CSV table of C-alpha atoms and ligand atoms in Angstrom, one decimal:
chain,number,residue,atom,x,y,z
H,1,UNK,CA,-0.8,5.4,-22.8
H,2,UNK,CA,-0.3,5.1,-19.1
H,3,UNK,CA,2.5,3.0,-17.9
H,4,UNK,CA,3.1,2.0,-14.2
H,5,UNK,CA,6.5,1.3,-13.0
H,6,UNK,CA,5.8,-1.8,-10.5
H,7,UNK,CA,7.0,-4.2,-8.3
H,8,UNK,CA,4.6,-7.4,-7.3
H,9,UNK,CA,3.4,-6.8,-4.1
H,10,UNK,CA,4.6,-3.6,-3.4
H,11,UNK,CA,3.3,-0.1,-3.0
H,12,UNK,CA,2.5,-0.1,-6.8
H,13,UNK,CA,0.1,-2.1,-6.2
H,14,UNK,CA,-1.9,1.0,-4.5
H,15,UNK,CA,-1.7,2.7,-8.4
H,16,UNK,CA,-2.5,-0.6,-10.3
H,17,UNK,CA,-5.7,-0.9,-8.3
H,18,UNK,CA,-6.8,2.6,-8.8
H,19,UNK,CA,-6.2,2.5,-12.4
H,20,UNK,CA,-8.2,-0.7,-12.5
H,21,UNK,CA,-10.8,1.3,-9.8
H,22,UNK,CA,-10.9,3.9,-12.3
H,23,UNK,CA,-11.3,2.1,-15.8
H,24,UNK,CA,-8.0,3.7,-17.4
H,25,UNK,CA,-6.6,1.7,-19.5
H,26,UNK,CA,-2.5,0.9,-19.1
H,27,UNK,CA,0.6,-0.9,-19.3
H,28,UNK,CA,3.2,-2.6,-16.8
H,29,UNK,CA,6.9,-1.8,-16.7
H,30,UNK,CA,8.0,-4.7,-13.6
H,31,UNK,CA,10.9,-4.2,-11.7
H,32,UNK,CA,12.5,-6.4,-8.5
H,33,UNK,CA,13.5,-4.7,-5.5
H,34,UNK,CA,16.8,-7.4,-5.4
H,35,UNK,CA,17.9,-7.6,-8.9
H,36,UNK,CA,19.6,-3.6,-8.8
H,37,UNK,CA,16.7,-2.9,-11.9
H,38,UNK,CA,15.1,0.0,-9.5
H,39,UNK,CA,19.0,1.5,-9.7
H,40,UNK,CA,19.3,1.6,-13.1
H,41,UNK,CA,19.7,5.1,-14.2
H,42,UNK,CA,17.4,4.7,-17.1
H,43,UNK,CA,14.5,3.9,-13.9
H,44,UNK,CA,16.3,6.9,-11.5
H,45,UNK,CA,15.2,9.4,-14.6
H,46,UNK,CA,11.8,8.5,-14.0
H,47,UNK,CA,12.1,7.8,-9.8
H,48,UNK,CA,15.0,9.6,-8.6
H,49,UNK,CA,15.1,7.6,-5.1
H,50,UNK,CA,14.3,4.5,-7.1
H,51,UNK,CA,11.3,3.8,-5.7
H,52,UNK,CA,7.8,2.5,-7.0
H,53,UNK,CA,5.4,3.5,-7.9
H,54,UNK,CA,6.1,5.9,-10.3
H,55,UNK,CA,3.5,7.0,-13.3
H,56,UNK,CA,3.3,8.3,-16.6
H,57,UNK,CA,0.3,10.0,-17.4
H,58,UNK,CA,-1.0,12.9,-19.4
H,59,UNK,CA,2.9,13.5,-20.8
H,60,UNK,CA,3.9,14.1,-16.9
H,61,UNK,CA,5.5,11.3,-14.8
H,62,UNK,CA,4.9,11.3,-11.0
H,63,UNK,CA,6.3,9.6,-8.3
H,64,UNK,CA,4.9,9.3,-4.7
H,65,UNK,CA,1.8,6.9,-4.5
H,66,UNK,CA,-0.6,9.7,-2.8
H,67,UNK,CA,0.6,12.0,-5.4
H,68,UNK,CA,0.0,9.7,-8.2
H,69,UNK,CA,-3.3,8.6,-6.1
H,70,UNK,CA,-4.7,12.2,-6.0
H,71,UNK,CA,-3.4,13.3,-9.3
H,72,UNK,CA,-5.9,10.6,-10.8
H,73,UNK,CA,-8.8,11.6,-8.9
H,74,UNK,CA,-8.9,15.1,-9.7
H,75,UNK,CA,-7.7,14.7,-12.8
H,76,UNK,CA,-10.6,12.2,-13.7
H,77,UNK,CA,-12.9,13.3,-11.1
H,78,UNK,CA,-16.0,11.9,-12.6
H,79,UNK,CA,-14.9,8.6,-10.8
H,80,UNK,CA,-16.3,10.0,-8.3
H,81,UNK,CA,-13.3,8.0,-6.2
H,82,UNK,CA,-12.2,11.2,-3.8
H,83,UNK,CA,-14.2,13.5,-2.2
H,84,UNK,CA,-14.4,17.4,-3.2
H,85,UNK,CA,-13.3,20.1,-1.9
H,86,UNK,CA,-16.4,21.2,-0.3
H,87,UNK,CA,-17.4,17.6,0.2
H,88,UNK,CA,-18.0,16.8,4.2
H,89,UNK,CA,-15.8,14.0,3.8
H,90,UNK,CA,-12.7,15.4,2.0
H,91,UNK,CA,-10.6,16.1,5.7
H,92,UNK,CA,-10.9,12.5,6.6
H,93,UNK,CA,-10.1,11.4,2.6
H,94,UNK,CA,-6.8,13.5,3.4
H,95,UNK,CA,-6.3,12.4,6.6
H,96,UNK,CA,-6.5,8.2,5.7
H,97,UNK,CA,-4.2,9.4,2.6
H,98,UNK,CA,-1.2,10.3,4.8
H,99,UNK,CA,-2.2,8.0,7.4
H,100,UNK,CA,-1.3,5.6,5.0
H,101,UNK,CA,2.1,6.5,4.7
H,102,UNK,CA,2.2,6.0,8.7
H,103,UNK,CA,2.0,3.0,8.4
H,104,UNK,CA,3.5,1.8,5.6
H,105,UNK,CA,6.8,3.4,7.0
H,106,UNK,CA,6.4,1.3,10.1
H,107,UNK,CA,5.6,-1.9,7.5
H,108,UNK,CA,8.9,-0.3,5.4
H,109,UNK,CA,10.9,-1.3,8.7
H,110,UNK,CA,9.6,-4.2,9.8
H,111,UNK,CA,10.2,-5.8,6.2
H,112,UNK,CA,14.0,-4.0,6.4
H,113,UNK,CA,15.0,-6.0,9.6
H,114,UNK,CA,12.9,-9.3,9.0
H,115,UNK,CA,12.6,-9.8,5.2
H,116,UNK,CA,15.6,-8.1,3.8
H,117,UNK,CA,18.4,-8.1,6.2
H,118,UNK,CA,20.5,-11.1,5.8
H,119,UNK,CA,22.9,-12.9,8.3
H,120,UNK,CA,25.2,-11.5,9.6
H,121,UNK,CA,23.2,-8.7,10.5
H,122,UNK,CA,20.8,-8.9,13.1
H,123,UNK,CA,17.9,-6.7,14.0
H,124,UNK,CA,17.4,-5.8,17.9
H,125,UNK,CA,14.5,-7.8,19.6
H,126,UNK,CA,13.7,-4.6,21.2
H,127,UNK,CA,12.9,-2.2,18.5
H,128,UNK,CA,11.0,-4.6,16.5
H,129,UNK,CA,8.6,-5.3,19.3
H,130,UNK,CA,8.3,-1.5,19.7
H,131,UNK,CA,8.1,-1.0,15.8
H,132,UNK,CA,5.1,-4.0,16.1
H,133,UNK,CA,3.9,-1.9,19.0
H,134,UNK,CA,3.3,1.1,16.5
H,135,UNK,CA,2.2,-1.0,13.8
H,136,UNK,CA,-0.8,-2.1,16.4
H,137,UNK,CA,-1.6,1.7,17.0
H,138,UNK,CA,-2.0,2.1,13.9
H,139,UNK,CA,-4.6,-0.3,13.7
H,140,UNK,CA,-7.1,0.8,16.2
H,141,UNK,CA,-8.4,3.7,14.6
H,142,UNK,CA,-8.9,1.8,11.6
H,143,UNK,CA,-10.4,-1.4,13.7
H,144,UNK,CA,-12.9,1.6,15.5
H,145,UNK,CA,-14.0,3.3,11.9
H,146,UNK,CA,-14.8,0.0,10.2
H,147,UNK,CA,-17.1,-1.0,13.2
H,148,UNK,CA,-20.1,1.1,11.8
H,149,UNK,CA,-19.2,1.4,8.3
H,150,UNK,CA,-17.5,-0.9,5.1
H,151,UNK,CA,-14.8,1.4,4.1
H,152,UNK,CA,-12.4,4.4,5.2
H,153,UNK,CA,-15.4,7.0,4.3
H,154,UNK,CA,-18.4,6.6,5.4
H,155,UNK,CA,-20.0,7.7,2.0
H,156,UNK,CA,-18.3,4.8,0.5
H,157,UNK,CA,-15.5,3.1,-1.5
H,158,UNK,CA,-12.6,5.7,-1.8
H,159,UNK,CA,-9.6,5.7,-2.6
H,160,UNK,CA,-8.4,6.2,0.6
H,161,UNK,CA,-9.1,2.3,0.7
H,162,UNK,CA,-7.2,1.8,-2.2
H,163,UNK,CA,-3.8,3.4,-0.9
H,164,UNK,CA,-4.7,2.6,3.0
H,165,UNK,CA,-6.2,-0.3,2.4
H,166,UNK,CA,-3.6,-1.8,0.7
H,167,UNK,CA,-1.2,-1.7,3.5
H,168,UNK,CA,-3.2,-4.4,5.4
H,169,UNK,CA,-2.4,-7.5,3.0
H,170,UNK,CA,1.2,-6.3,4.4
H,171,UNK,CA,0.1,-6.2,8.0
H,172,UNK,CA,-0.7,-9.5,8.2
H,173,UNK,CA,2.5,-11.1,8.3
H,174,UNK,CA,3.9,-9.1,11.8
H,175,UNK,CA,0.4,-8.7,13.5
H,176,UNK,CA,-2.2,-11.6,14.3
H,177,UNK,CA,-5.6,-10.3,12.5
H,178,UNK,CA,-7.5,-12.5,14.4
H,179,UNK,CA,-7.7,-9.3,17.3
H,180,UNK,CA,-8.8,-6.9,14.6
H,181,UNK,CA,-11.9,-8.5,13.0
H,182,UNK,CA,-13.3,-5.4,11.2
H,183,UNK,CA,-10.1,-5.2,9.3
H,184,UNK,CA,-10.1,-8.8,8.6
H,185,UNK,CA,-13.8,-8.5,6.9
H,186,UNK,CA,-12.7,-5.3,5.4
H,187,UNK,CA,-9.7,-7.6,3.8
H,188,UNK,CA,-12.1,-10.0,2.0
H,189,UNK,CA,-14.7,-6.9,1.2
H,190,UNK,CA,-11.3,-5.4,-1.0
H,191,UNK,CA,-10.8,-9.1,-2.5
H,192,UNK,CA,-13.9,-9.0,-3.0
H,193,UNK,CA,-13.7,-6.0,-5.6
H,194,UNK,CA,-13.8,-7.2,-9.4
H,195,UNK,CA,-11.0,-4.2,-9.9
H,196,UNK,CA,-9.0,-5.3,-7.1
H,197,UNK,CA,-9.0,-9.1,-8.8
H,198,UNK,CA,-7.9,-7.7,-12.0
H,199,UNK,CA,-5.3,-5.8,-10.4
H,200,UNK,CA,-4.1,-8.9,-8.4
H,201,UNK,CA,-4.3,-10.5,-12.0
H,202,UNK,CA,-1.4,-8.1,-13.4
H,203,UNK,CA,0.4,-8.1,-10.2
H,204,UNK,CA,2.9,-10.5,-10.3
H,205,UNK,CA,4.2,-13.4,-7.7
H,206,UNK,CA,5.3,-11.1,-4.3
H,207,UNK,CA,9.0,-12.4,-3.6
H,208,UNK,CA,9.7,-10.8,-0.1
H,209,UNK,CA,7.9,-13.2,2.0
H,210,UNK,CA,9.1,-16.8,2.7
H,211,UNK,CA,6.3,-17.5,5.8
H,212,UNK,CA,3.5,-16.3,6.8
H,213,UNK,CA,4.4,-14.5,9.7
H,214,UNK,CA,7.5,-12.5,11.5
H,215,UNK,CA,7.7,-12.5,15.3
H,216,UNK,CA,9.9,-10.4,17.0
H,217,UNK,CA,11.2,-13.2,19.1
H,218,UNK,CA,12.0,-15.3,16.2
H,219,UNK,CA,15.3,-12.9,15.9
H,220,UNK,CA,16.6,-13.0,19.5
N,301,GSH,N1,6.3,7.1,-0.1
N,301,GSH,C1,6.5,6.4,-1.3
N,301,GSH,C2,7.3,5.1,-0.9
N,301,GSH,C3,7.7,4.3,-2.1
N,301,GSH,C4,8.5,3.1,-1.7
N,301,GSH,O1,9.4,3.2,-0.8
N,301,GSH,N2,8.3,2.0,-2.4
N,301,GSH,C5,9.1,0.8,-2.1
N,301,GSH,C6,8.3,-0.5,-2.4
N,301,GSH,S1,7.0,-0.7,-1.2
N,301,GSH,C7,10.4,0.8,-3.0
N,301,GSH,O2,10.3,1.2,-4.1
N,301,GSH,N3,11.5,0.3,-2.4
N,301,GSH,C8,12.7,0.2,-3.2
N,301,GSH,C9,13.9,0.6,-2.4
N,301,GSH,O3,13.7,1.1,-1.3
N,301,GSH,O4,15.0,0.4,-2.9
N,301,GSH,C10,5.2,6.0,-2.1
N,301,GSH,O5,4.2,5.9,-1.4
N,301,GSH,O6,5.2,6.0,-3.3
């Protein structure tokens, strides 16, 4: 049996969609990034920084969600979810994989100083409009690809879009969508997915957010 060490709303989600994506049958272990359950040294056995996701699979246990993510693939690679090696796509599957991580590092900060951080601290004004800045750069290369195509590849659904992809349901609460209007149809072409709906189904109710959205300015 696989089981996915997850929190709602967080990169797990990435993992919980592929297995879905992928048909593989699995079970839920939820954790909340408040309660001190990722510290537990039971869960730092599995996840030594404590983090999620972390997988076991196949008698191994991985951590890293583009580990986990390319583990999968090749391991099941008649899903047909990540190009091969002499496919003409597979340097932009790797590229979008770690791209991913770009981002989500930027996300990782943003939701540090405006979700998590709790009076008295106070984040600077200045280096979350620069951290907002980056988050925007990292949008236009995504913005350009899904001008002439429907996901990260133009050969199709990857799962690239599964671990990138993911990132924008995070986006959306520090940058107004409403310039990026690819990634806002890409957004309902994922929802639209019946594996991403069953995922969302075992997901859980995200508890970081308490508004829709986090200006900089809010915080001077
Ligand atoms: N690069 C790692 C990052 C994992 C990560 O930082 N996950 C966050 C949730 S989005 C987490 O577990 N945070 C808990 C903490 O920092 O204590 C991956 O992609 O798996």
């Amino acid at each position: 049996m696989i089981t996915l060490h997850h929190v709602a709303a967080s990169r797990s989600f990435r993992t919980l969609w592929l297995l879905e994506e992928l048909g593989l049958p699995y079970a839920v272990k939820h954790y909340k990034i408040r309660d001190g359950s990722l510290r537990d040294p039971a869960f730092l056995e599995i996840s030594p920084a404590g983090r999620v996701p972390a997988l076991e699979v196949d008698g191994k246990v991985i951590f890293e969600s583009q580990a986990i993510t390319q583990y999968l693939c090749e391991s099941r690679p008649l899903s047909g979810l990540a190009p091969k090696q002499d496919e003409p796509e597979r340097v932009d599957y790797l590229q979008w994989l770690a791209f991913a991580e770009t981002q989500a590092s930027i996300i990782a900060s943003l939701n540090l100083q405006m979700v998590f951080l709790r009076p008295p601290a106070k984040p600077s004004v200045i280096v979350l409009k620069l951290e907002v800045a980056r988050l925007k750069a990292t949008l236009a290369p995504l913005e350009a690809v899904l001008d002439t195509q429907d996901w990260l590849l133009e050969a199709g659904f990857s799962a690239a879009d599964t671990l990138l992809g993911f990132n924008l349901f995070a986006v959306k609460y520090f940058v107004d969508l409403t310039e990026y209007p690819n990634i806002l149809a890409y957004l309902d072409r994922m929802e639209a997915r019946p594996a991403f709906k069953r995922a969302r189904a075992n997901d859980g109710a995200q508890e970081f957010y308490d508004k829709p959205f986090y200006a900089p300015e809010d915080y001077a």
